mmCIF file of C-alpha atoms in Angstrom:
data_model
loop_
_atom_site.group_PDB
_atom_site.id
_atom_site.type_symbol
_atom_site.label_atom_id
_atom_site.label_comp_id
_atom_site.label_asym_id
_atom_site.label_seq_id
_atom_site.Cartn_x
_atom_site.Cartn_y
_atom_site.Cartn_z
ATOM 1 C CA UNK Z 1 128.738 50.425 148.636
ATOM 2 C CA UNK Z 2 133.146 48.874 147.901
ATOM 3 C CA UNK Z 3 133.152 46.247 145.742
ATOM 4 C CA UNK Z 4 132.964 42.665 147.129
ATOM 5 C CA UNK Z 5 136.567 42.490 147.731
ATOM 6 C CA UNK Z 6 137.580 46.228 149.464
ATOM 7 C CA UNK Z 7 134.140 45.852 152.511
ATOM 8 C CA UNK Z 8 135.203 45.857 155.912
ATOM 9 C CA UNK Z 9 133.776 43.170 158.401
ATOM 10 C CA UNK Z 10 131.589 45.511 159.421
ATOM 11 C CA UNK Z 11 130.284 46.366 155.956
ATOM 12 C CA UNK Z 12 129.946 42.472 155.627
ATOM 13 C CA UNK Z 13 128.021 41.928 158.827
ATOM 14 C CA UNK Z 14 125.317 44.900 157.473
ATOM 15 C CA UNK Z 15 125.230 43.249 154.498
ATOM 16 C CA UNK Z 16 124.465 40.248 156.565
ATOM 17 C CA UNK Z 17 122.339 41.891 158.463
ATOM 18 C CA UNK Z 18 119.777 43.142 156.545
ATOM 19 C CA UNK Z 19 119.377 40.348 154.882
ATOM 20 C CA UNK Z 20 118.835 38.479 157.431
ATOM 21 C CA UNK Z 21 116.626 40.634 159.125
ATOM 22 C CA UNK Z 22 113.474 39.589 161.250
ATOM 23 C CA UNK Z 23 110.174 39.818 159.995
ATOM 24 C CA UNK Z 24 109.239 43.126 161.802
ATOM 25 C CA UNK Z 25 112.180 44.697 159.523
ATOM 26 C CA UNK Z 26 111.945 43.145 156.577
ATOM 27 C CA UNK Z 27 109.711 45.966 155.201
ATOM 28 C CA UNK Z 28 111.937 48.866 152.416
ATOM 29 C CA UNK Z 29 107.906 50.531 152.446
ATOM 30 C CA UNK Z 30 107.530 53.718 155.354
ATOM 31 C CA UNK Z 31 103.711 53.517 156.806
ATOM 32 C CA UNK Z 32 102.328 56.169 154.437
ATOM 33 C CA UNK Z 33 103.408 54.000 151.857
ATOM 34 C CA UNK Z 34 101.911 51.963 152.687
ATOM 35 C CA UNK Z 35 98.233 53.292 153.513
ATOM 36 C CA UNK Z 36 98.801 54.944 150.506
ATOM 37 C CA UNK Z 37 98.745 52.331 148.209
ATOM 38 C CA UNK Z 38 95.953 50.192 150.582
ATOM 39 C CA UNK Z 39 93.684 53.621 149.475
ATOM 40 C CA UNK Z 40 94.452 52.966 146.062
ATOM 41 C CA UNK Z 41 93.944 49.284 146.199
ATOM 42 C CA UNK Z 42 90.838 49.513 147.445
ATOM 43 C CA UNK Z 43 89.741 51.318 144.254
ATOM 44 C CA UNK Z 44 90.210 49.054 142.224
ATOM 45 C CA UNK Z 45 88.804 45.275 144.707
ATOM 46 C CA UNK Z 46 86.191 44.807 147.068
ATOM 47 C CA UNK Z 47 86.505 42.135 149.176
ATOM 48 C CA UNK Z 48 83.155 40.461 149.647
ATOM 49 C CA UNK Z 49 81.140 40.859 153.302
ATOM 50 C CA UNK Z 50 82.621 43.218 155.140
ATOM 51 C CA UNK Z 51 82.916 46.814 155.897
ATOM 52 C CA UNK Z 52 85.125 49.450 154.537
ATOM 53 C CA UNK Z 53 88.182 50.134 157.842
ATOM 54 C CA UNK Z 54 87.582 46.267 157.865
ATOM 55 C CA UNK Z 55 88.420 46.270 154.202
ATOM 56 C CA UNK Z 56 91.422 49.362 154.494
ATOM 57 C CA UNK Z 57 92.846 47.231 157.582
ATOM 58 C CA UNK Z 58 92.775 43.739 155.167
ATOM 59 C CA UNK Z 59 94.048 45.432 151.976
ATOM 60 C CA UNK Z 60 96.666 46.580 154.311
ATOM 61 C CA UNK Z 61 98.169 43.705 155.269
ATOM 62 C CA UNK Z 62 97.798 43.012 151.871
ATOM 63 C CA UNK Z 63 100.486 45.382 150.659
ATOM 64 C CA UNK Z 64 102.705 43.922 153.444
ATOM 65 C CA UNK Z 65 102.606 40.219 152.025
ATOM 66 C CA UNK Z 66 103.453 41.308 149.040
ATOM 67 C CA UNK Z 67 105.892 44.643 150.015
ATOM 68 C CA UNK Z 68 107.920 41.025 152.100
ATOM 69 C CA UNK Z 69 107.479 39.299 149.206
ATOM 70 C CA UNK Z 70 109.622 41.139 147.120
ATOM 71 C CA UNK Z 71 112.166 41.597 149.394
ATOM 72 C CA UNK Z 72 112.580 38.147 149.875
ATOM 73 C CA UNK Z 73 113.229 38.125 145.740
ATOM 74 C CA UNK Z 74 115.262 41.307 144.973
ATOM 75 C CA UNK Z 75 118.403 42.196 146.203
ATOM 76 C CA UNK Z 76 118.122 45.173 148.598
ATOM 77 C CA UNK Z 77 119.537 47.155 146.149
ATOM 78 C CA UNK Z 78 117.490 46.691 143.179
ATOM 79 C CA UNK Z 79 114.192 46.912 145.532
ATOM 80 C CA UNK Z 80 116.565 50.533 147.227
ATOM 81 C CA UNK Z 81 115.959 51.826 144.365
ATOM 82 C CA UNK Z 82 112.334 53.179 144.713
ATOM 83 C CA UNK Z 83 114.366 55.830 146.618
ATOM 84 C CA UNK Z 84 116.010 56.969 144.125
ATOM 85 C CA UNK Z 85 114.992 58.779 141.045
ATOM 86 C CA UNK Z 86 118.150 59.830 139.819
ATOM 87 C CA UNK Z 87 119.409 56.110 139.050
ATOM 88 C CA UNK Z 88 116.128 53.645 138.614
ATOM 89 C CA UNK Z 89 114.729 50.780 136.341
ATOM 90 C CA UNK Z 90 114.932 51.294 132.483
ATOM 91 C CA UNK Z 91 111.503 51.572 131.113
ATOM 92 C CA UNK Z 92 111.920 47.731 129.521
ATOM 93 C CA UNK Z 93 113.241 46.312 133.117
ATOM 94 C CA UNK Z 94 110.624 47.788 134.728
ATOM 95 C CA UNK Z 95 107.605 45.555 132.861
ATOM 96 C CA UNK Z 96 109.903 42.862 132.154
ATOM 97 C CA UNK Z 97 110.072 42.404 136.487
ATOM 98 C CA UNK Z 98 106.638 43.328 136.672
ATOM 99 C CA UNK Z 99 105.406 40.720 135.100
ATOM 100 C CA UNK Z 100 107.846 38.008 135.859
ATOM 101 C CA UNK Z 101 106.901 38.925 139.992
ATOM 102 C CA UNK Z 102 103.603 39.087 139.853
ATOM 103 C CA UNK Z 103 103.412 34.813 138.334
ATOM 104 C CA UNK Z 104 105.855 34.263 140.377
ATOM 105 C CA UNK Z 105 104.191 35.784 143.595
ATOM 106 C CA UNK Z 106 100.881 34.862 143.093
ATOM 107 C CA UNK Z 107 102.140 31.465 142.098
ATOM 108 C CA UNK Z 108 103.961 31.940 146.640
ATOM 109 C CA UNK Z 109 101.108 34.562 147.863
ATOM 110 C CA UNK Z 110 98.320 33.714 148.718
ATOM 111 C CA UNK Z 111 94.358 35.097 149.771
ATOM 112 C CA UNK Z 112 92.096 33.159 150.201
ATOM 113 C CA UNK Z 113 89.545 35.503 151.260
ATOM 114 C CA UNK Z 114 90.594 37.320 147.865
ATOM 115 C CA UNK Z 115 88.667 35.155 145.028
ATOM 116 C CA UNK Z 116 92.194 34.052 142.562
ATOM 117 C CA UNK Z 117 90.798 37.523 140.213
ATOM 118 C CA UNK Z 118 90.512 39.884 142.614
ATOM 119 C CA UNK Z 119 94.170 38.326 144.435
ATOM 120 C CA UNK Z 120 96.091 38.251 141.403
ATOM 121 C CA UNK Z 121 95.135 41.874 140.511
ATOM 122 C CA UNK Z 122 96.143 43.245 144.001
ATOM 123 C CA UNK Z 123 99.035 41.238 144.105
ATOM 124 C CA UNK Z 124 100.368 42.711 139.837
ATOM 125 C CA UNK Z 125 99.277 46.225 141.458
ATOM 126 C CA UNK Z 126 101.475 46.945 144.317
ATOM 127 C CA UNK Z 127 104.311 44.965 142.293
ATOM 128 C CA UNK Z 128 103.238 47.584 139.847
ATOM 129 C CA UNK Z 129 104.060 50.421 141.733
ATOM 130 C CA UNK Z 130 106.860 49.427 143.305
ATOM 131 C CA UNK Z 131 108.717 48.146 140.731
ATOM 132 C CA UNK Z 132 107.463 51.906 138.616
ATOM 133 C CA UNK Z 133 108.498 53.754 141.678
ATOM 134 C CA UNK Z 134 111.819 52.115 141.082
ATOM 135 C CA UNK Z 135 112.500 53.457 137.231
ATOM 136 C CA UNK Z 136 114.579 56.513 136.514
ATOM 137 C CA UNK Z 137 113.083 59.520 136.674
ATOM 138 C CA UNK Z 138 109.951 58.277 138.822
ATOM 139 C CA UNK Z 139 109.194 57.736 142.364
ATOM 140 C CA UNK Z 140 106.580 56.014 145.216
ATOM 141 C CA UNK Z 141 103.393 59.203 144.255
ATOM 142 C CA UNK Z 142 104.239 58.742 140.620
ATOM 143 C CA UNK Z 143 103.897 54.965 140.758
ATOM 144 C CA UNK Z 144 100.971 55.266 142.883
ATOM 145 C CA UNK Z 145 99.459 57.963 141.341
ATOM 146 C CA UNK Z 146 99.732 56.543 137.522
ATOM 147 C CA UNK Z 147 96.565 55.459 134.914
ATOM 148 C CA UNK Z 148 95.602 52.616 136.284
ATOM 149 C CA UNK Z 149 95.311 50.743 133.254
ATOM 150 C CA UNK Z 150 99.232 51.096 132.605
ATOM 151 C CA UNK Z 151 100.249 49.447 135.136
ATOM 152 C CA UNK Z 152 98.098 46.679 135.285
ATOM 153 C CA UNK Z 153 99.105 46.234 131.235
ATOM 154 C CA UNK Z 154 103.335 46.506 132.302
#
């Protein structure tokens, strides 16, 4: 995208349309990525009282909730780095963002059907995968399959 002063009216309108996108168009993750992340999250936490199939559906909603938070909290230009292997965040930038965003998300997102400790794990894990996917040389699948302790410690 050109510099701000060089933006055409159409490019500026596109920027605004992206920023003010309606809820149904605010996800940056694909359907397959949401499902894959919910599956990995299912290995980490257990939603009490319900069966496995229902639990997976709930975890999809948790992933979507965190994705929506990231859409609202990060400029799309940064969130878009998830799709770029050659450009991306440094390890330090990713670690800082994961820590900062996890704290903010835990304050803003309430998942009443999860104990607070499980809620924080879910939020931090999803943010960790997405932000790590935005690291230079990483992609979504590398971040999703990374060692859990690395993601939780970041």
